[in-house]
Amino acid sequence: MAPPIGSLLVGSSQVDAMKEWYTQAFDVTPNDMGALEFGPVQFFVEAHSEVSGPAKDPARIVVNLDVDDCRAVETRLESMGATWIRKVEQMPFGLIGTVADPDGNYVQIIQWGASPEAHKES
C-alpha cells in the first residue's frame, strides 16, 4: 500500500506574503507548526536556501484544490486581485480555474460535478 501524502512544502523567499495570500484566498489558518491544513494534507511555505524570486517553471507542479463552490472562491480571488492563468470555466467534469500565487506557482480550483445550469456566470 502506498503511503499517504502528509504534507507539501513550497520554498519561497517571501514566506509571509505567501502564507497571507493562501490564508486569505482559501480561508485557512496556520496550525501550531505553521502549516496550512488543506484537508488531511499540511501545506508548508518556508524559506529555502535554493529558492529566490518567482517560480521559474510554475506549471511543473500544480496545486489542485477541490472546492464546494468554485464561483464563490473565484469571487474571493477576484477581490484580492488574483492573477488568472485560466479563468473559471465549465468543463465536462465540472468547473475549473487556475490562478498564480505570489511566487507565480499555479493553483487550480476545481468543483467536481458542477453543472452549467447550477453555476451560470453572473
N, C-alpha and C. Protein backbone atom coordinates (compact mmCIF):
# COMPACT_ATOMS: atom_id res chain seq x y z
N MET A 1 0.84 -1.18 0.00
CA MET A 1 0.00 0.00 0.00
C MET A 1 0.89 1.25 0.00
N ALA A 2 0.57 2.18 -0.86
CA ALA A 2 1.35 3.41 -0.96
C ALA A 2 1.12 4.29 0.26
N PRO A 3 2.17 4.96 0.73
CA PRO A 3 1.99 5.86 1.87
C PRO A 3 1.22 7.10 1.44
N PRO A 4 0.43 7.67 2.35
CA PRO A 4 -0.31 8.90 2.01
C PRO A 4 0.61 10.11 1.99
N ILE A 5 0.23 11.12 1.22
CA ILE A 5 0.96 12.38 1.26
C ILE A 5 0.51 13.11 2.52
N GLY A 6 1.46 13.37 3.40
CA GLY A 6 1.14 14.03 4.66
C GLY A 6 1.29 15.53 4.59
N SER A 7 2.26 15.99 3.78
CA SER A 7 2.47 17.42 3.68
C SER A 7 3.15 17.77 2.36
N LEU A 8 3.03 19.04 2.03
CA LEU A 8 3.72 19.61 0.87
C LEU A 8 4.50 20.81 1.38
N LEU A 9 5.68 21.02 0.80
CA LEU A 9 6.50 22.16 1.17
C LEU A 9 6.75 23.00 -0.07
N VAL A 10 6.43 24.28 0.02
CA VAL A 10 6.72 25.21 -1.05
C VAL A 10 7.79 26.16 -0.53
N GLY A 11 8.93 26.18 -1.21
CA GLY A 11 10.01 27.08 -0.84
C GLY A 11 9.72 28.47 -1.40
N SER A 12 10.03 29.49 -0.61
CA SER A 12 9.75 30.86 -1.05
C SER A 12 10.72 31.82 -0.39
N SER A 13 10.97 32.93 -1.07
CA SER A 13 11.78 34.00 -0.47
C SER A 13 10.87 35.07 0.14
N GLN A 14 9.55 34.86 0.02
CA GLN A 14 8.58 35.79 0.63
C GLN A 14 7.52 34.99 1.39
N VAL A 15 7.98 34.31 2.42
CA VAL A 15 7.14 33.40 3.19
C VAL A 15 5.90 34.08 3.75
N ASP A 16 6.04 35.23 4.38
CA ASP A 16 4.89 35.89 5.00
C ASP A 16 3.83 36.26 3.97
N ALA A 17 4.24 36.81 2.84
CA ALA A 17 3.28 37.18 1.79
C ALA A 17 2.57 35.96 1.23
N MET A 18 3.31 34.88 1.06
CA MET A 18 2.70 33.65 0.54
C MET A 18 1.68 33.09 1.53
N LYS A 19 2.06 33.00 2.80
CA LYS A 19 1.13 32.48 3.80
C LYS A 19 -0.12 33.35 3.90
N GLU A 20 0.07 34.66 3.87
CA GLU A 20 -1.08 35.58 3.95
C GLU A 20 -2.00 35.39 2.74
N TRP A 21 -1.42 35.22 1.56
CA TRP A 21 -2.22 35.03 0.35
C TRP A 21 -3.06 33.76 0.44
N TYR A 22 -2.44 32.64 0.80
CA TYR A 22 -3.18 31.38 0.92
C TYR A 22 -4.23 31.46 2.03
N THR A 23 -3.88 32.10 3.13
CA THR A 23 -4.82 32.26 4.25
C THR A 23 -6.05 33.02 3.80
N GLN A 24 -5.83 34.14 3.12
CA GLN A 24 -6.94 34.97 2.66
C GLN A 24 -7.71 34.30 1.52
N ALA A 25 -7.01 33.73 0.58
CA ALA A 25 -7.65 33.15 -0.60
C ALA A 25 -8.52 31.95 -0.28
N PHE A 26 -8.08 31.12 0.67
CA PHE A 26 -8.77 29.86 0.90
C PHE A 26 -9.28 29.69 2.33
N ASP A 27 -9.29 30.78 3.09
CA ASP A 27 -9.88 30.79 4.43
C ASP A 27 -9.32 29.68 5.32
N VAL A 28 -7.99 29.58 5.34
CA VAL A 28 -7.31 28.62 6.21
C VAL A 28 -6.41 29.40 7.16
N THR A 29 -6.13 28.81 8.30
CA THR A 29 -5.23 29.45 9.25
C THR A 29 -4.09 28.49 9.57
N PRO A 30 -2.91 29.02 9.83
CA PRO A 30 -1.77 28.14 10.15
C PRO A 30 -2.02 27.37 11.44
N ASN A 31 -1.58 26.13 11.46
CA ASN A 31 -1.67 25.32 12.68
C ASN A 31 -0.47 25.63 13.57
N ASP A 32 -0.31 24.89 14.65
CA ASP A 32 0.77 25.14 15.62
C ASP A 32 2.16 25.02 15.00
N MET A 33 2.27 24.26 13.91
CA MET A 33 3.57 24.08 13.25
C MET A 33 3.76 25.10 12.12
N GLY A 34 2.75 25.95 11.88
CA GLY A 34 2.86 26.95 10.83
C GLY A 34 2.37 26.48 9.48
N ALA A 35 1.85 25.25 9.43
CA ALA A 35 1.33 24.71 8.17
C ALA A 35 -0.12 25.10 7.98
N LEU A 36 -0.52 25.23 6.74
CA LEU A 36 -1.92 25.45 6.41
C LEU A 36 -2.51 24.07 6.13
N GLU A 37 -3.63 23.77 6.76
CA GLU A 37 -4.22 22.44 6.61
C GLU A 37 -5.30 22.45 5.54
N PHE A 38 -5.02 21.75 4.46
CA PHE A 38 -5.98 21.55 3.38
C PHE A 38 -6.43 20.10 3.48
N GLY A 39 -7.55 19.90 4.19
CA GLY A 39 -7.97 18.52 4.47
C GLY A 39 -6.89 17.85 5.30
N PRO A 40 -6.54 16.60 4.97
CA PRO A 40 -5.52 15.91 5.76
C PRO A 40 -4.08 16.28 5.38
N VAL A 41 -3.90 17.11 4.37
CA VAL A 41 -2.56 17.48 3.91
C VAL A 41 -2.13 18.81 4.51
N GLN A 42 -0.96 18.82 5.12
CA GLN A 42 -0.39 20.05 5.65
C GLN A 42 0.43 20.72 4.55
N PHE A 43 0.22 22.02 4.37
CA PHE A 43 0.86 22.79 3.31
C PHE A 43 1.80 23.79 3.97
N PHE A 44 3.11 23.55 3.84
CA PHE A 44 4.11 24.42 4.45
C PHE A 44 4.66 25.39 3.40
N VAL A 45 4.86 26.63 3.80
CA VAL A 45 5.57 27.62 3.00
C VAL A 45 6.75 28.03 3.86
N GLU A 46 7.95 27.76 3.38
CA GLU A 46 9.15 28.00 4.18
C GLU A 46 10.25 28.60 3.32
N ALA A 47 11.16 29.33 3.95
CA ALA A 47 12.35 29.83 3.26
C ALA A 47 13.20 28.62 2.89
N HIS A 48 13.85 28.70 1.74
CA HIS A 48 14.71 27.62 1.27
C HIS A 48 15.95 28.25 0.65
N SER A 49 17.10 27.73 1.00
CA SER A 49 18.37 28.33 0.54
C SER A 49 18.53 28.31 -0.98
N GLU A 50 17.84 27.44 -1.67
CA GLU A 50 17.99 27.33 -3.12
C GLU A 50 16.82 27.96 -3.89
N VAL A 51 15.99 28.74 -3.19
CA VAL A 51 14.83 29.36 -3.82
C VAL A 51 14.88 30.87 -3.62
N SER A 52 14.72 31.59 -4.73
CA SER A 52 14.58 33.04 -4.65
C SER A 52 13.79 33.52 -5.86
N GLY A 53 13.03 34.57 -5.65
CA GLY A 53 12.26 35.14 -6.75
C GLY A 53 11.09 34.27 -7.16
N PRO A 54 10.49 34.63 -8.31
CA PRO A 54 9.30 33.91 -8.77
C PRO A 54 9.64 32.49 -9.25
N ALA A 55 8.62 31.65 -9.31
CA ALA A 55 8.78 30.28 -9.80
C ALA A 55 9.29 30.30 -11.24
N LYS A 56 10.32 29.53 -11.50
CA LYS A 56 10.91 29.51 -12.84
C LYS A 56 10.14 28.63 -13.80
N ASP A 57 9.42 27.66 -13.27
CA ASP A 57 8.63 26.74 -14.09
C ASP A 57 7.31 26.48 -13.35
N PRO A 58 6.41 27.49 -13.32
CA PRO A 58 5.23 27.43 -12.45
C PRO A 58 4.23 26.31 -12.76
N ALA A 59 4.30 25.71 -13.93
CA ALA A 59 3.36 24.65 -14.26
C ALA A 59 3.91 23.26 -13.94
N ARG A 60 5.14 23.19 -13.45
CA ARG A 60 5.74 21.88 -13.18
C ARG A 60 4.95 21.11 -12.12
N ILE A 61 4.61 21.77 -11.04
CA ILE A 61 3.76 21.17 -10.01
C ILE A 61 2.59 22.12 -9.79
N VAL A 62 1.39 21.62 -9.96
CA VAL A 62 0.19 22.43 -9.81
C VAL A 62 -0.57 21.94 -8.58
N VAL A 63 -0.90 22.86 -7.69
CA VAL A 63 -1.71 22.52 -6.52
C VAL A 63 -3.17 22.54 -6.95
N ASN A 64 -3.85 21.42 -6.84
CA ASN A 64 -5.28 21.32 -7.16
C ASN A 64 -6.07 21.32 -5.87
N LEU A 65 -6.99 22.27 -5.74
CA LEU A 65 -7.83 22.34 -4.55
C LEU A 65 -9.27 22.05 -4.94
N ASP A 66 -9.85 21.03 -4.33
CA ASP A 66 -11.25 20.71 -4.54
C ASP A 66 -12.09 21.66 -3.69
N VAL A 67 -12.97 22.40 -4.33
CA VAL A 67 -13.79 23.38 -3.62
C VAL A 67 -15.26 23.04 -3.78
N ASP A 68 -16.07 23.46 -2.81
CA ASP A 68 -17.51 23.22 -2.86
C ASP A 68 -18.23 24.21 -3.76
N ASP A 69 -17.69 25.43 -3.87
CA ASP A 69 -18.34 26.48 -4.65
C ASP A 69 -17.27 27.27 -5.40
N CYS A 70 -16.98 26.84 -6.59
CA CYS A 70 -15.91 27.44 -7.40
C CYS A 70 -16.18 28.92 -7.66
N ARG A 71 -17.43 29.28 -7.89
CA ARG A 71 -17.75 30.68 -8.18
C ARG A 71 -17.52 31.57 -6.96
N ALA A 72 -17.79 31.07 -5.76
CA ALA A 72 -17.55 31.85 -4.54
C ALA A 72 -16.05 32.06 -4.34
N VAL A 73 -15.25 31.02 -4.57
CA VAL A 73 -13.80 31.15 -4.45
C VAL A 73 -13.28 32.09 -5.53
N GLU A 74 -13.84 31.99 -6.72
CA GLU A 74 -13.47 32.89 -7.81
C GLU A 74 -13.71 34.35 -7.40
N THR A 75 -14.85 34.63 -6.80
CA THR A 75 -15.18 35.98 -6.36
C THR A 75 -14.17 36.47 -5.32
N ARG A 76 -13.83 35.61 -4.36
CA ARG A 76 -12.85 35.98 -3.33
C ARG A 76 -11.50 36.29 -3.97
N LEU A 77 -11.06 35.43 -4.89
CA LEU A 77 -9.78 35.64 -5.56
C LEU A 77 -9.80 36.93 -6.40
N GLU A 78 -10.92 37.17 -7.06
CA GLU A 78 -11.06 38.41 -7.84
C GLU A 78 -10.92 39.63 -6.93
N SER A 79 -11.54 39.59 -5.76
CA SER A 79 -11.48 40.73 -4.84
C SER A 79 -10.06 40.97 -4.32
N MET A 80 -9.23 39.92 -4.36
CA MET A 80 -7.84 40.04 -3.94
C MET A 80 -6.93 40.50 -5.08
N GLY A 81 -7.49 40.60 -6.29
CA GLY A 81 -6.67 40.98 -7.44
C GLY A 81 -5.82 39.84 -7.96
N ALA A 82 -6.29 38.61 -7.81
CA ALA A 82 -5.53 37.43 -8.24
C ALA A 82 -5.19 37.49 -9.72
N THR A 83 -4.07 36.91 -10.05
CA THR A 83 -3.64 36.77 -11.44
C THR A 83 -4.17 35.45 -11.98
N TRP A 84 -5.07 35.55 -12.93
CA TRP A 84 -5.67 34.34 -13.51
C TRP A 84 -4.81 33.82 -14.65
N ILE A 85 -4.51 32.56 -14.59
CA ILE A 85 -3.83 31.86 -15.67
C ILE A 85 -4.89 31.28 -16.60
N ARG A 86 -5.96 30.81 -15.99
CA ARG A 86 -7.11 30.25 -16.71
C ARG A 86 -8.35 30.65 -15.92
N LYS A 87 -9.18 31.49 -16.50
CA LYS A 87 -10.43 31.90 -15.84
C LYS A 87 -11.29 30.68 -15.57
N VAL A 88 -12.13 30.75 -14.56
CA VAL A 88 -13.02 29.63 -14.24
C VAL A 88 -13.91 29.35 -15.45
N GLU A 89 -13.95 28.09 -15.82
CA GLU A 89 -14.76 27.69 -16.96
C GLU A 89 -15.39 26.32 -16.73
N GLN A 90 -16.47 26.10 -17.43
CA GLN A 90 -17.19 24.83 -17.37
C GLN A 90 -16.46 23.81 -18.23
N MET A 91 -16.24 22.66 -17.67
CA MET A 91 -15.68 21.52 -18.39
C MET A 91 -16.65 20.35 -18.19
N PRO A 92 -16.50 19.27 -18.94
CA PRO A 92 -17.41 18.14 -18.76
C PRO A 92 -17.45 17.60 -17.32
N PHE A 93 -16.33 17.70 -16.60
CA PHE A 93 -16.25 17.16 -15.24
C PHE A 93 -16.69 18.15 -14.17
N GLY A 94 -16.86 19.45 -14.52
CA GLY A 94 -17.23 20.47 -13.54
C GLY A 94 -16.60 21.80 -13.87
N LEU A 95 -16.37 22.63 -12.85
CA LEU A 95 -15.77 23.95 -13.04
C LEU A 95 -14.30 23.90 -12.65
N ILE A 96 -13.46 24.66 -13.38
CA ILE A 96 -12.04 24.71 -13.07
C ILE A 96 -11.49 26.09 -13.44
N GLY A 97 -10.56 26.56 -12.64
CA GLY A 97 -9.85 27.80 -12.92
C GLY A 97 -8.46 27.71 -12.31
N THR A 98 -7.52 28.49 -12.86
CA THR A 98 -6.14 28.46 -12.38
C THR A 98 -5.66 29.87 -12.09
N VAL A 99 -5.10 30.07 -10.89
CA VAL A 99 -4.51 31.35 -10.51
C VAL A 99 -3.04 31.14 -10.18
N ALA A 100 -2.32 32.25 -10.12
CA ALA A 100 -0.92 32.21 -9.69
C ALA A 100 -0.84 32.76 -8.27
N ASP A 101 -0.10 32.08 -7.41
CA ASP A 101 0.13 32.61 -6.06
C ASP A 101 1.19 33.72 -6.16
N PRO A 102 1.55 34.37 -5.06
CA PRO A 102 2.50 35.48 -5.15
C PRO A 102 3.87 35.12 -5.74
N ASP A 103 4.26 33.85 -5.67
CA ASP A 103 5.53 33.42 -6.29
C ASP A 103 5.34 32.96 -7.72
N GLY A 104 4.09 32.95 -8.20
CA GLY A 104 3.81 32.53 -9.56
C GLY A 104 3.46 31.07 -9.71
N ASN A 105 3.45 30.31 -8.62
CA ASN A 105 3.06 28.90 -8.68
C ASN A 105 1.59 28.78 -9.08
N TYR A 106 1.26 27.78 -9.85
CA TYR A 106 -0.12 27.59 -10.29
C TYR A 106 -0.94 26.86 -9.24
N VAL A 107 -2.13 27.39 -8.99
CA VAL A 107 -3.10 26.79 -8.07
C VAL A 107 -4.42 26.69 -8.81
N GLN A 108 -4.94 25.47 -8.91
CA GLN A 108 -6.23 25.27 -9.60
C GLN A 108 -7.33 25.06 -8.58
N ILE A 109 -8.46 25.70 -8.84
CA ILE A 109 -9.65 25.44 -8.03
C ILE A 109 -10.59 24.61 -8.91
N ILE A 110 -11.08 23.54 -8.33
CA ILE A 110 -11.90 22.60 -9.09
C ILE A 110 -13.16 22.26 -8.30
N GLN A 111 -14.29 22.36 -8.95
CA GLN A 111 -15.55 21.92 -8.36
C GLN A 111 -16.04 20.76 -9.22
N TRP A 112 -15.78 19.57 -8.75
CA TRP A 112 -16.16 18.36 -9.48
C TRP A 112 -17.67 18.24 -9.56
N GLY A 113 -18.17 17.89 -10.72
CA GLY A 113 -19.59 17.62 -10.90
C GLY A 113 -20.47 18.84 -11.06
N ALA A 114 -19.92 20.05 -11.04
CA ALA A 114 -20.73 21.25 -11.20
C ALA A 114 -21.30 21.28 -12.61
N SER A 115 -22.60 21.55 -12.70
CA SER A 115 -23.26 21.58 -14.00
C SER A 115 -23.42 23.01 -14.48
N PRO A 116 -23.49 23.22 -15.78
CA PRO A 116 -23.67 24.59 -16.30
C PRO A 116 -24.94 25.24 -15.78
N GLU A 117 -25.99 24.48 -15.61
CA GLU A 117 -27.27 25.03 -15.16
C GLU A 117 -27.17 25.55 -13.72
N ALA A 118 -26.40 24.91 -12.89
CA ALA A 118 -26.33 25.29 -11.48
C ALA A 118 -25.33 26.41 -11.23
N HIS A 119 -24.46 26.69 -12.18
CA HIS A 119 -23.39 27.66 -11.93
C HIS A 119 -23.17 28.58 -13.12
N LYS A 120 -24.21 29.24 -13.53
CA LYS A 120 -24.07 30.20 -14.63
C LYS A 120 -23.30 31.42 -14.13
N GLU A 121 -22.46 31.98 -15.03
CA GLU A 121 -21.74 33.20 -14.67
C GLU A 121 -22.74 34.33 -14.51
N SER A 122 -22.47 35.22 -13.54
CA SER A 122 -23.38 36.35 -13.33
C SER A 122 -22.98 37.52 -14.17
